[in-house]
Short mmCIF file of C-alpha atoms and ligand atoms in Angstrom, two decimals:
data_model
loop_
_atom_site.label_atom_id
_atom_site.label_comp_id
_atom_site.label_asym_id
_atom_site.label_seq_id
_atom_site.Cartn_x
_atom_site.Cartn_y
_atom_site.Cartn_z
CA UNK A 1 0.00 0.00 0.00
CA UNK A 2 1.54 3.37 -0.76
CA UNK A 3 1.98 5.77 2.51
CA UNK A 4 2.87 9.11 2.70
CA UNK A 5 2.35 11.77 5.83
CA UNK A 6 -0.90 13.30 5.17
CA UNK A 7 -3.28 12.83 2.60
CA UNK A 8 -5.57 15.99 1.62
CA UNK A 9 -8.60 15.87 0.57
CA UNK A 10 -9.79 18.71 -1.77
CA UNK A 11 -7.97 20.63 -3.84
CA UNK A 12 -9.58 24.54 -3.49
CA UNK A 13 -7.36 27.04 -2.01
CA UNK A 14 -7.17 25.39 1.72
CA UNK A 15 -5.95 22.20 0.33
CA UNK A 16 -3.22 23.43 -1.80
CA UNK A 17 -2.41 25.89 0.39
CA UNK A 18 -1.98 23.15 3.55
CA UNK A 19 0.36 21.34 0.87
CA UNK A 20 2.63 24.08 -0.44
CA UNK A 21 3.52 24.96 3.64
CA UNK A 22 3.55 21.55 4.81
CA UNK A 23 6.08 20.96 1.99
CA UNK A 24 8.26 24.20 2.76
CA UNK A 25 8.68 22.40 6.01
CA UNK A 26 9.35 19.21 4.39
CA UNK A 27 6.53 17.17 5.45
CA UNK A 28 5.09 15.15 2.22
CA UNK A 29 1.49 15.28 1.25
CA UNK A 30 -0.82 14.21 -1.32
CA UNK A 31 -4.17 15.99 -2.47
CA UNK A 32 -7.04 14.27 -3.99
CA UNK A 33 -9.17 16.40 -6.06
CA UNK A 34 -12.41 15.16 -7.47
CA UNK A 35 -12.75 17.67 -10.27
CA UNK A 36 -10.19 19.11 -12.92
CA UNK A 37 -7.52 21.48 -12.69
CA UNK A 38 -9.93 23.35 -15.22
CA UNK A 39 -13.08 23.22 -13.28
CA UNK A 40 -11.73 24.09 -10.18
CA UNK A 41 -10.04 26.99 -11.36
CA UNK A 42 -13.11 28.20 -13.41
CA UNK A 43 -14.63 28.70 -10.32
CA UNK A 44 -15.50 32.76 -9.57
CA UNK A 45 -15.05 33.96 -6.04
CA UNK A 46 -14.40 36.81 -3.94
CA UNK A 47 -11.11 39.07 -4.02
CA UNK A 48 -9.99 40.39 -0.90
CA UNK A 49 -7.39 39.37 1.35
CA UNK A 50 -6.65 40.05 4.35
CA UNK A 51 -2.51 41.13 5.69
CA UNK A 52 -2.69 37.22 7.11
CA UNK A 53 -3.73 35.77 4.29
CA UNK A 54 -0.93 37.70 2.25
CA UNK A 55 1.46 36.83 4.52
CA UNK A 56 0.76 33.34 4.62
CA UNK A 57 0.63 32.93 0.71
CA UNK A 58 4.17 34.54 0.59
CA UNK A 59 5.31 32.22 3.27
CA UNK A 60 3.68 29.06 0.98
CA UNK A 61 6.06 30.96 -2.23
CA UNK A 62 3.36 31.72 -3.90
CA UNK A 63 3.17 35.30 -3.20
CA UNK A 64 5.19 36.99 -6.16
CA UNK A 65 2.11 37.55 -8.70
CA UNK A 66 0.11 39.06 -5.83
CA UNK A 67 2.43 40.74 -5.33
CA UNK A 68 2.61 42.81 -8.41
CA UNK A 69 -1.12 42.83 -9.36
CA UNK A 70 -2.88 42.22 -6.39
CA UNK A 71 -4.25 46.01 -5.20
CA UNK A 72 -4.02 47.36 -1.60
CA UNK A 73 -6.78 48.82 -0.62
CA UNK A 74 -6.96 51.41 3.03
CA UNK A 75 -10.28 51.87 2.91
CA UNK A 76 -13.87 51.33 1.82
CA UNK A 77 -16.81 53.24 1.69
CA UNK A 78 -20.44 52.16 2.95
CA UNK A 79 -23.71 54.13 1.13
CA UNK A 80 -26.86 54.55 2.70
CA UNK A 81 -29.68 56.89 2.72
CA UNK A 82 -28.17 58.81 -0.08
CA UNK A 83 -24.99 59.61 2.15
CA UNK A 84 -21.70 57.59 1.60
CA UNK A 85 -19.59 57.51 5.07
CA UNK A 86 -15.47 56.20 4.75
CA UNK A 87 -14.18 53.35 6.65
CA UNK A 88 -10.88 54.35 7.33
CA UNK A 89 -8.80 50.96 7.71
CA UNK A 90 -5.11 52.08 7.70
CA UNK A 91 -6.35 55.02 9.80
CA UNK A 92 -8.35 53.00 12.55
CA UNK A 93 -6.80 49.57 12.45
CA UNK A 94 -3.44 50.24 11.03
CA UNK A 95 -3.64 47.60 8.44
CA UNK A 96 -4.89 47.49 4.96
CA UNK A 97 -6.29 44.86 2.46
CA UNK A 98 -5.87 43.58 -0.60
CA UNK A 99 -7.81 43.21 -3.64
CA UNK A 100 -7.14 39.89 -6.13
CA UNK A 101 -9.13 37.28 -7.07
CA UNK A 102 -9.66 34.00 -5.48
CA UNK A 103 -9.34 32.37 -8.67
CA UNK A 104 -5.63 33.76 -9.48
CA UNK A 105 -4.96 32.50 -5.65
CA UNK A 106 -6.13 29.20 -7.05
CA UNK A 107 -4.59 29.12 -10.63
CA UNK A 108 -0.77 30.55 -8.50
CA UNK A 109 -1.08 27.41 -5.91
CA UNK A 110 -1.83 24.90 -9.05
CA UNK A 111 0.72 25.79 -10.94
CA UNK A 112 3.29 25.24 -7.56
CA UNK A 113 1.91 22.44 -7.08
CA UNK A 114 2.57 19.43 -9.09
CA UNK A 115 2.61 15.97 -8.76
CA UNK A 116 1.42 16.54 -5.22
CA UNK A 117 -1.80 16.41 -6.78
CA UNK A 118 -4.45 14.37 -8.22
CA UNK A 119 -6.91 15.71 -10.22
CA UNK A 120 -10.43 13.72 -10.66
CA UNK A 121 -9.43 11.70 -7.80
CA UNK A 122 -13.36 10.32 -7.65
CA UNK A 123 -15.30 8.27 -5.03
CA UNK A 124 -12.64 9.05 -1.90
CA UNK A 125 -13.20 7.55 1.39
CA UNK A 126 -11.70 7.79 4.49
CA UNK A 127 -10.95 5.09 7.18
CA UNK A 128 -9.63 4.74 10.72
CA UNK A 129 -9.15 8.02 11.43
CA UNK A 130 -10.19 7.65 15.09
CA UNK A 131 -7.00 5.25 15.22
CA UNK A 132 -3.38 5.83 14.73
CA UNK A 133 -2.99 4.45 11.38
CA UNK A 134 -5.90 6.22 9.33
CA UNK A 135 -6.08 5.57 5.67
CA UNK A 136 -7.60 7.12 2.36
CA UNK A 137 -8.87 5.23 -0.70
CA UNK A 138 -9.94 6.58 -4.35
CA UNK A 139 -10.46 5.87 -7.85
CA UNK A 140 -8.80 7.29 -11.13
CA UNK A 141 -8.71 6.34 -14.27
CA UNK A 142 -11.05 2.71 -13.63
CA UNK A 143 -8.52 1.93 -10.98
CA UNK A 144 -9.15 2.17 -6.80
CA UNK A 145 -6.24 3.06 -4.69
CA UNK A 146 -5.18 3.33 -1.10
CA UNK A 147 -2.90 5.14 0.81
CA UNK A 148 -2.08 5.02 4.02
CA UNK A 149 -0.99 8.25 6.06
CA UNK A 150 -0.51 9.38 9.83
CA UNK A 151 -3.14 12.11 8.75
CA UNK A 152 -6.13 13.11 7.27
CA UNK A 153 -7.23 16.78 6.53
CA UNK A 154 -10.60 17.56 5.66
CA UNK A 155 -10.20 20.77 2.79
CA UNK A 156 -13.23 18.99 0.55
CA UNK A 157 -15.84 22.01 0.61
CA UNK A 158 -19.23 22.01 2.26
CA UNK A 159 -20.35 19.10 0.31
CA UNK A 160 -17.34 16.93 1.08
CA UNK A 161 -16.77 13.62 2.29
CA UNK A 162 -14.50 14.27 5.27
CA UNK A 163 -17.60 16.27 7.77
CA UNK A 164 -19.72 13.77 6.28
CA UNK A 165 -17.62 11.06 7.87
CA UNK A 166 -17.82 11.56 11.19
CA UNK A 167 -20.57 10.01 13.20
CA UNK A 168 -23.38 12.31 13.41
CA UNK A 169 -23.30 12.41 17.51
CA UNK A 170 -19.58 13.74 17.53
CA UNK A 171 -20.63 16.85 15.78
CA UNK A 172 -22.60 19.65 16.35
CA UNK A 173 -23.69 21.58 13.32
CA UNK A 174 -25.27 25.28 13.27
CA UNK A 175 -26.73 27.12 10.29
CA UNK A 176 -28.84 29.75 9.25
CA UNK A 177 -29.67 30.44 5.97
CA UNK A 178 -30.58 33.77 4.39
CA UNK A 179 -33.90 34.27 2.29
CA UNK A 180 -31.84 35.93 -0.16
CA UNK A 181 -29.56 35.73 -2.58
CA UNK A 182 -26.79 37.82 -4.74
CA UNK A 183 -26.32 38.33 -7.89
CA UNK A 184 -23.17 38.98 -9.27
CA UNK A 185 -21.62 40.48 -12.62
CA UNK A 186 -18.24 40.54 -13.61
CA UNK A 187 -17.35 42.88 -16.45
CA UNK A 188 -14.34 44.42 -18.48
CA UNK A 189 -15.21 47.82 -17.34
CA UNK A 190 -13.07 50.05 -15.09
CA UNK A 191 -14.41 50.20 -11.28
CA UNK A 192 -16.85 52.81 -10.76
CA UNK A 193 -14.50 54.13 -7.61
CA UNK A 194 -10.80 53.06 -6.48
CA UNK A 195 -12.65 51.57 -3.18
CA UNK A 196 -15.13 49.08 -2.43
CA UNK A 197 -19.09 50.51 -2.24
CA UNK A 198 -21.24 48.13 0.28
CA UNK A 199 -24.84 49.96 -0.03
CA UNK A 200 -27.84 49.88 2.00
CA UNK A 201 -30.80 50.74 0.03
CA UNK A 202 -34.71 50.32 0.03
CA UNK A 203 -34.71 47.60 -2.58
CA UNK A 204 -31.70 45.77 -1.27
CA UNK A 205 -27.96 45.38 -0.77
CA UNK A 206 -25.57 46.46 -3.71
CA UNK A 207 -21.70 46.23 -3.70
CA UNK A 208 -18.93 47.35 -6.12
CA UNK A 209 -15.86 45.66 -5.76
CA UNK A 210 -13.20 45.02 -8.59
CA UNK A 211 -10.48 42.29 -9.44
CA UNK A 212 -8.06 44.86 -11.32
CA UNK A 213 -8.23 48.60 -12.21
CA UNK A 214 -9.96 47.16 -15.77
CA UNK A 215 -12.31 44.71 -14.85
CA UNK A 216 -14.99 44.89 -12.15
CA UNK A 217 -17.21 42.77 -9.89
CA UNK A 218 -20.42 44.03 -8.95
CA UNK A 219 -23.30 42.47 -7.07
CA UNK A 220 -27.22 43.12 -6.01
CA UNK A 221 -28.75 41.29 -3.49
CA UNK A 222 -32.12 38.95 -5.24
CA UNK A 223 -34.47 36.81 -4.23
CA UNK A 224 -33.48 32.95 -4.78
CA UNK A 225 -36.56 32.55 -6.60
CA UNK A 226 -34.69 34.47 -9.70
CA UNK A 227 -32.96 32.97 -12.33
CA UNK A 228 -29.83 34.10 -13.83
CA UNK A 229 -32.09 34.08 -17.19
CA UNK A 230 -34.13 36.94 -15.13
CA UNK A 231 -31.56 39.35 -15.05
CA UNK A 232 -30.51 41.05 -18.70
CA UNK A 233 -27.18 42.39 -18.20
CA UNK A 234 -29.52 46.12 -18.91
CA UNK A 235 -31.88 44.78 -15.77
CA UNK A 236 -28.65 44.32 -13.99
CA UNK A 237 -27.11 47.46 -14.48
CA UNK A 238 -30.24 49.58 -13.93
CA UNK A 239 -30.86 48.08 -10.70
CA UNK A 240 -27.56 48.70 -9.52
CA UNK A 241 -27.70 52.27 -10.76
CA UNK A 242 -30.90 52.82 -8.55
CA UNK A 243 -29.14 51.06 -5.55
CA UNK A 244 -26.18 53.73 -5.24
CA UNK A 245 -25.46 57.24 -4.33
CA UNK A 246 -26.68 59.45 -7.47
CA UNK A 247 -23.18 60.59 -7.94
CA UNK A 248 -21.87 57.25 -8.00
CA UNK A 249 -24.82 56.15 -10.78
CA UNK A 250 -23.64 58.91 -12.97
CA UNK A 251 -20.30 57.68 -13.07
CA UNK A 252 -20.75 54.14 -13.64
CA UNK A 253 -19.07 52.41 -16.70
CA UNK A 254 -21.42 49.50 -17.96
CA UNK A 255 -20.60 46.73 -20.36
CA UNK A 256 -21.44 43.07 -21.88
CA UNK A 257 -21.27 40.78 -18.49
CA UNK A 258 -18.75 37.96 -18.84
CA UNK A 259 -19.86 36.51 -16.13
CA UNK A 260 -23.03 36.27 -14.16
CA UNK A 261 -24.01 34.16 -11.58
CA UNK A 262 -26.57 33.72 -8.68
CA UNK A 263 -25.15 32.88 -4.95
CA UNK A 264 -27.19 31.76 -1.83
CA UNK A 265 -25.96 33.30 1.54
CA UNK A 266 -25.36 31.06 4.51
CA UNK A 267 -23.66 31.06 8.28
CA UNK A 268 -22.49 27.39 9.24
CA UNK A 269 -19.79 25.96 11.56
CA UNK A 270 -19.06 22.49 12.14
CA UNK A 271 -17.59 21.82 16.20
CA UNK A 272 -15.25 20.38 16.75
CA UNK A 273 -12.90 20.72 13.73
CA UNK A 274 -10.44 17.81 14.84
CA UNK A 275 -11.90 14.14 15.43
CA UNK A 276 -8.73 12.27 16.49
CA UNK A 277 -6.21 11.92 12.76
CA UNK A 278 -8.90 13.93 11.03
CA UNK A 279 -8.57 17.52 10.93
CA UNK A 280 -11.59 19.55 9.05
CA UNK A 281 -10.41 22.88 7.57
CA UNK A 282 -12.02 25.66 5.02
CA UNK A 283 -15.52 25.57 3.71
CA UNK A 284 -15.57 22.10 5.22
CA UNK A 285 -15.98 23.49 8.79
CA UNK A 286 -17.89 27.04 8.41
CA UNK A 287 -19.24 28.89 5.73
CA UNK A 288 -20.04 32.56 6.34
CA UNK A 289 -22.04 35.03 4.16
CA UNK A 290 -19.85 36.68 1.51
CA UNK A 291 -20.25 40.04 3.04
CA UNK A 292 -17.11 41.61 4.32
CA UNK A 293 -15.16 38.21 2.46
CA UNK A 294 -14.14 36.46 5.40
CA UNK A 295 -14.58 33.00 3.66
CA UNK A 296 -11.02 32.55 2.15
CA UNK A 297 -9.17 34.36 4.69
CA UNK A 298 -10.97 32.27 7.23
CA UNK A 299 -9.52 29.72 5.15
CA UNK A 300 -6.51 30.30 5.49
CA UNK A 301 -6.44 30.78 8.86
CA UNK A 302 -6.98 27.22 9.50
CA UNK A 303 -4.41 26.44 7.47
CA UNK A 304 -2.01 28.86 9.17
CA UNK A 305 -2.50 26.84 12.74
CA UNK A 306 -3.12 23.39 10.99
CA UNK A 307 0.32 23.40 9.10
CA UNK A 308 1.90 24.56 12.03
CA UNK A 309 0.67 21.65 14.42
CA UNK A 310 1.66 19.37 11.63
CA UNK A 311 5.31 21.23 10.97
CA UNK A 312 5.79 20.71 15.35
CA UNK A 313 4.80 17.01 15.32
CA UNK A 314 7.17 16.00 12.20
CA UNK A 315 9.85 18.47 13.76
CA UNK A 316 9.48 17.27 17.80
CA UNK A 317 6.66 14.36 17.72
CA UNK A 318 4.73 16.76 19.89
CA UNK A 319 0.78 16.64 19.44
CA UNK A 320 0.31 19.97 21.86
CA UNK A 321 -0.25 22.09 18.31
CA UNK A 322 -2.37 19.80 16.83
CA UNK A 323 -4.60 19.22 20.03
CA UNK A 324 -4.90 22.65 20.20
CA UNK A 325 -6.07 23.20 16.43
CA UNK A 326 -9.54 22.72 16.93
CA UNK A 327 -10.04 25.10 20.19
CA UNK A 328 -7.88 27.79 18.38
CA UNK A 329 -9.08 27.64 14.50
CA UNK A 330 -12.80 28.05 16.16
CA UNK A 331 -12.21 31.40 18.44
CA UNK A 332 -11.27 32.83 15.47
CA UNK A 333 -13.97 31.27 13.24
CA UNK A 334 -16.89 32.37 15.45
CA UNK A 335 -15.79 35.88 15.95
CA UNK A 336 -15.17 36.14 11.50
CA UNK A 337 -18.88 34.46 11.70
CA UNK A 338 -19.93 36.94 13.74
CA UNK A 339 -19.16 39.53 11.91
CA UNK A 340 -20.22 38.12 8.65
CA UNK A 341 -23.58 37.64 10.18
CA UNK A 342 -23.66 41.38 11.38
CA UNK A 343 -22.55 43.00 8.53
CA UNK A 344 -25.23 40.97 6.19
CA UNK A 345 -27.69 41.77 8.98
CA UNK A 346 -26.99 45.73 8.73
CA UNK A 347 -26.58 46.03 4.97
CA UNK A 348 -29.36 43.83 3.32
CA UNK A 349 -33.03 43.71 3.20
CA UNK A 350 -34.25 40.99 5.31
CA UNK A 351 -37.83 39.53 4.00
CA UNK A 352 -38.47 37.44 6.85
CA UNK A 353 -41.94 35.82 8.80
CA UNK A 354 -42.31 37.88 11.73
CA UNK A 355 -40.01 40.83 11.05
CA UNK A 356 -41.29 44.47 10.28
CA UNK A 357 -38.82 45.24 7.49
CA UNK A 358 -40.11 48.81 8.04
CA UNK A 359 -38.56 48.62 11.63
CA UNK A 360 -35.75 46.66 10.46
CA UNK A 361 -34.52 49.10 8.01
CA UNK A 362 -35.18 52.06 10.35
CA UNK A 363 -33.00 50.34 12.73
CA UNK A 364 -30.28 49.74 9.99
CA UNK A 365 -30.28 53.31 8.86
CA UNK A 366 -30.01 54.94 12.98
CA UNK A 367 -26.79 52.18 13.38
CA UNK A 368 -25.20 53.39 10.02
CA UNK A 369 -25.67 57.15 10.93
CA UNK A 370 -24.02 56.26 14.34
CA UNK A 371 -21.04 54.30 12.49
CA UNK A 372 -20.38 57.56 10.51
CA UNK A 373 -20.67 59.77 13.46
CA UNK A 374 -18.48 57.39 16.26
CA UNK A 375 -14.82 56.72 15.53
CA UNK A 376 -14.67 53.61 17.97
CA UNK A 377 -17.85 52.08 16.32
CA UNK A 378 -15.82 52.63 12.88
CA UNK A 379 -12.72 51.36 14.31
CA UNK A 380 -15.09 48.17 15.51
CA UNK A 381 -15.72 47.60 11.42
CA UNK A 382 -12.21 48.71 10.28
CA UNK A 383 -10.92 45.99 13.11
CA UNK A 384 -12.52 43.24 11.89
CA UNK A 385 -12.43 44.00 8.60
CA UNK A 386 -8.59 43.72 8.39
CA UNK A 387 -8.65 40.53 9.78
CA UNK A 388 -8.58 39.68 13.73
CA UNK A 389 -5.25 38.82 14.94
CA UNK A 390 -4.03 35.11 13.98
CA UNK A 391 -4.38 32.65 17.28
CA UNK A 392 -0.37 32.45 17.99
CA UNK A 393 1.04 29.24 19.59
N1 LIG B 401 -13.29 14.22 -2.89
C1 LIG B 401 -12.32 15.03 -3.35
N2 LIG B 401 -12.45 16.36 -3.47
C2 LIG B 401 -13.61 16.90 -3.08
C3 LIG B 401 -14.67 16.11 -2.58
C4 LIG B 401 -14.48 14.71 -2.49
N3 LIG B 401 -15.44 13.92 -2.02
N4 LIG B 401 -15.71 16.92 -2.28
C5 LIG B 401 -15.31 18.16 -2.59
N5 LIG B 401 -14.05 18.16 -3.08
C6 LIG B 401 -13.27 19.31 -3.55
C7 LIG B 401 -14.07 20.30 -4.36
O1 LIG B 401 -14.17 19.90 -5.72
C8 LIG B 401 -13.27 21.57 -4.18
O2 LIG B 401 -12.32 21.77 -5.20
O3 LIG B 401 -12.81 20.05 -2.45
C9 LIG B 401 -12.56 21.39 -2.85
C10 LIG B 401 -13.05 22.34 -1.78
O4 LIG B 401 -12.75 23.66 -2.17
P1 LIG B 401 -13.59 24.93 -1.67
O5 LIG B 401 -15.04 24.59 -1.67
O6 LIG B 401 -13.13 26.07 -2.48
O7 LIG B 401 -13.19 25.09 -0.13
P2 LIG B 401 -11.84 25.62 0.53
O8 LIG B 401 -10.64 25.11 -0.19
O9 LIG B 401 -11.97 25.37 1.99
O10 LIG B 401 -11.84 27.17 0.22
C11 LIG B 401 -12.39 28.11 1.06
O11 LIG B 401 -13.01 30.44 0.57
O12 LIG B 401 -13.96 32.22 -0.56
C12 LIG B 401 -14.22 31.08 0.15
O13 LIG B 401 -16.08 29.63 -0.07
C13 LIG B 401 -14.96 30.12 -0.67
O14 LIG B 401 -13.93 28.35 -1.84
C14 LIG B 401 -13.89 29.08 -0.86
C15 LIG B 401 -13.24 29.10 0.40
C1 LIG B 402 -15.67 40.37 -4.28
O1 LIG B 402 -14.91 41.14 -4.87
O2 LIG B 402 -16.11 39.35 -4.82
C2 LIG B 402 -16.07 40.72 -2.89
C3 LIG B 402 -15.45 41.77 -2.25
C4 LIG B 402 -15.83 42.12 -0.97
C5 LIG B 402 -16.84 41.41 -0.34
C6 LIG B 402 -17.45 40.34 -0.97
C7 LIG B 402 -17.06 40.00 -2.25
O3 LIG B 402 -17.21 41.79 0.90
#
């Protein structure tokens, strides 16, 4: 039976990224990827990083493009009632972000990774990971393999097969999902302003964010009952128009859509994240709501203390790291979730049984004004916005 140290499963940005450190520090891995280089790196999601996340690409070597194209941002603005008020990060939290795409994080860690990978790596299963000698079998190509490892990490997604492994009374699981959705354009157009635009406004959330100073990403919240069909890229555009400041309407540059897609919004987290060899990392564990783009960074958080547990045990055969992965990867998860949760909460329309969305939005308007008229509420956004400090050993 082949062996190596720890097998991967999923190959999105937490499971290459777990590979690229874990092999700076010379610990062997292999990831199995059910889908295609191609499809996985089709895949459109958000752009903004926080100063860990940077940090810890650079430290996997795959920092250089982002480098050079990847835009820092030190500030964002939020619209509402007409009014647009500045979130000042540099200013309040002393740190700034930066703007690339998840999909050239995706395409940079592929092409450092190599034959640490298997693509279409179908029908995995994992075995005796509550044991000390935990193994991982798939099929490629019409043929079923297995490999034995000392560990398993769980970077398969929200639909993967690692959460789905564990017996249903070692888990808890909480959710809520949003009765909306967004839509969300991506067009060669230049960004309607050098910052992001989150915007409150009577017929829902809007936001204008970018992947380069030529092509932007824009998005309005929709009901999930809509279709992509629904939404013309000239429906698209007006709506957005309507949803920001006038000023900002005036100067908006439209164009043909190459891109166009419709996203559900949801707040999950899996506890715990370790169950004894198998660690759960990424989407896997917690999903948040894209607003404020925690879910990558979040990410790569776990990552950040999962690599490091690993790096200790092959370095000293200490487990102290990796027992404390789970404990530390969630204080940071459930504050990110948090904050995900509040800022959908304060920015979107909420249709919901037994809410007065009159109230709700009158509510959401007196907490904005207050945000543009307090500097420690601000500094509260700006904080969290950055990125909360990474749990240190
Ligand atoms: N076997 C092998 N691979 C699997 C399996 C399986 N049974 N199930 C899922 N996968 C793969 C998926 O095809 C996907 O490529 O696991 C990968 C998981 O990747 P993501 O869903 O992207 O999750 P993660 O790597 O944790 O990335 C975190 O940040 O911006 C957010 O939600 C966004 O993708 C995002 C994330
Ligand atoms: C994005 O560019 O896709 C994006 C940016 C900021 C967010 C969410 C998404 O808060």
């Amino acid at each position: 039976m082949r062996k190596t140290q720890v097998v991967i499963v999923g190959g999105g940005p937490s499971g290459l990224l777990l590979s690229q450190l874990l092999a700076r520090h010379g610990v062997e891995s292999l990831v199995l990827e059910k889908h295609t280089r191609a499809h996985v790196e089709g895949r459109i999601r958000a752009g903004l990083l926080e100063s860990g996340t940077t940090e810890l690409l650079s430290e996997a070597g795959v920092g250089a493009k982002m480098k050079r194209e990847g835009l820092v941002h030190h500030g964002f603005l939020l619209a509402f009632a007409g009014r647009t008020h500045r979130i000042d990060l540099q200013g309040l939290a002393g740190r700034s972000v930066v703007v690339y795409g998840q999909t050239e994080i995706q395409k940079d860690l592929g092409d450092a990774a190599g034959e640490q990978v298997v693509w279409e790596a179908r029908d995995v299963s994992i075995q005796g990971f509550e044991g000390r000698q935990p193994s991982v079998s798939y099929t490629k190509d019409g043929t079923t393999r297995t490999i034995a490892c000392d560990f398993i990490a769980g970077c398969d997604g929200y639909h993967g097969v690692s959460r789905a492994s564990v017996p249903p009374d070692r888990i808890a699981q909480y959710e809520r999902v949003y009765p909306f959705g967004w839509l969300g354009i991506l067009a060669e157009v230049p960004p309607v302003n050098d910052e992001l635009i989150y915007a409150n406004h009577p017929r829902g959330f809007a936001l204008c964010s970018m992947r380069s100073r030529s092509r932007s990403r824009y998005y309005v919240q929709c009901p999930l009952t809509e279709k992509v069909e629904d939404w013309p890229d000239e429906r698209f555009w007006g709506e957005l128009k309507t949803r920001l400041p006038v000023d900002f309407a005036e100067r908006l540059t439209t164009g043909p859509s190459i891109e166009k897609s419709i996203a559900p919004l949801r707040s999950f987290i899996a506890e715990p994240m370790r169950f004894g060899r198998l660690f759960l990392a990424g989407d896997a564990a917690h999903i948040v709501p894209p607003t404020g783009a925690k879910g990558l960074n979040l990410a790569a958080a776990d990552v950040g203390v999962l690599y490091e547990g690993l790096a200790e045990y092959y370095r000293t055969g200490s487990e102290r790291l990796l027992e404390e992965y789970s404990a530390r990867a969630l204080a940071r998860v459930w504050k990110a979730s948090r904050f995900s949760w509040w800022f959908t909460t304060l920015m979107h329309r909420i249709p919901e049984k037994g809410l007065d969305e009159a109230l709700a939005s009158k509510l959401q308007l007196a907490e904005l004004d207050y945000l543009s008229q307090s500097e420690a509420a601000s500094r509260a956004v700006a904080e969290n916005y950055v990125g909360l400090p990474f749990a240190k050993a």
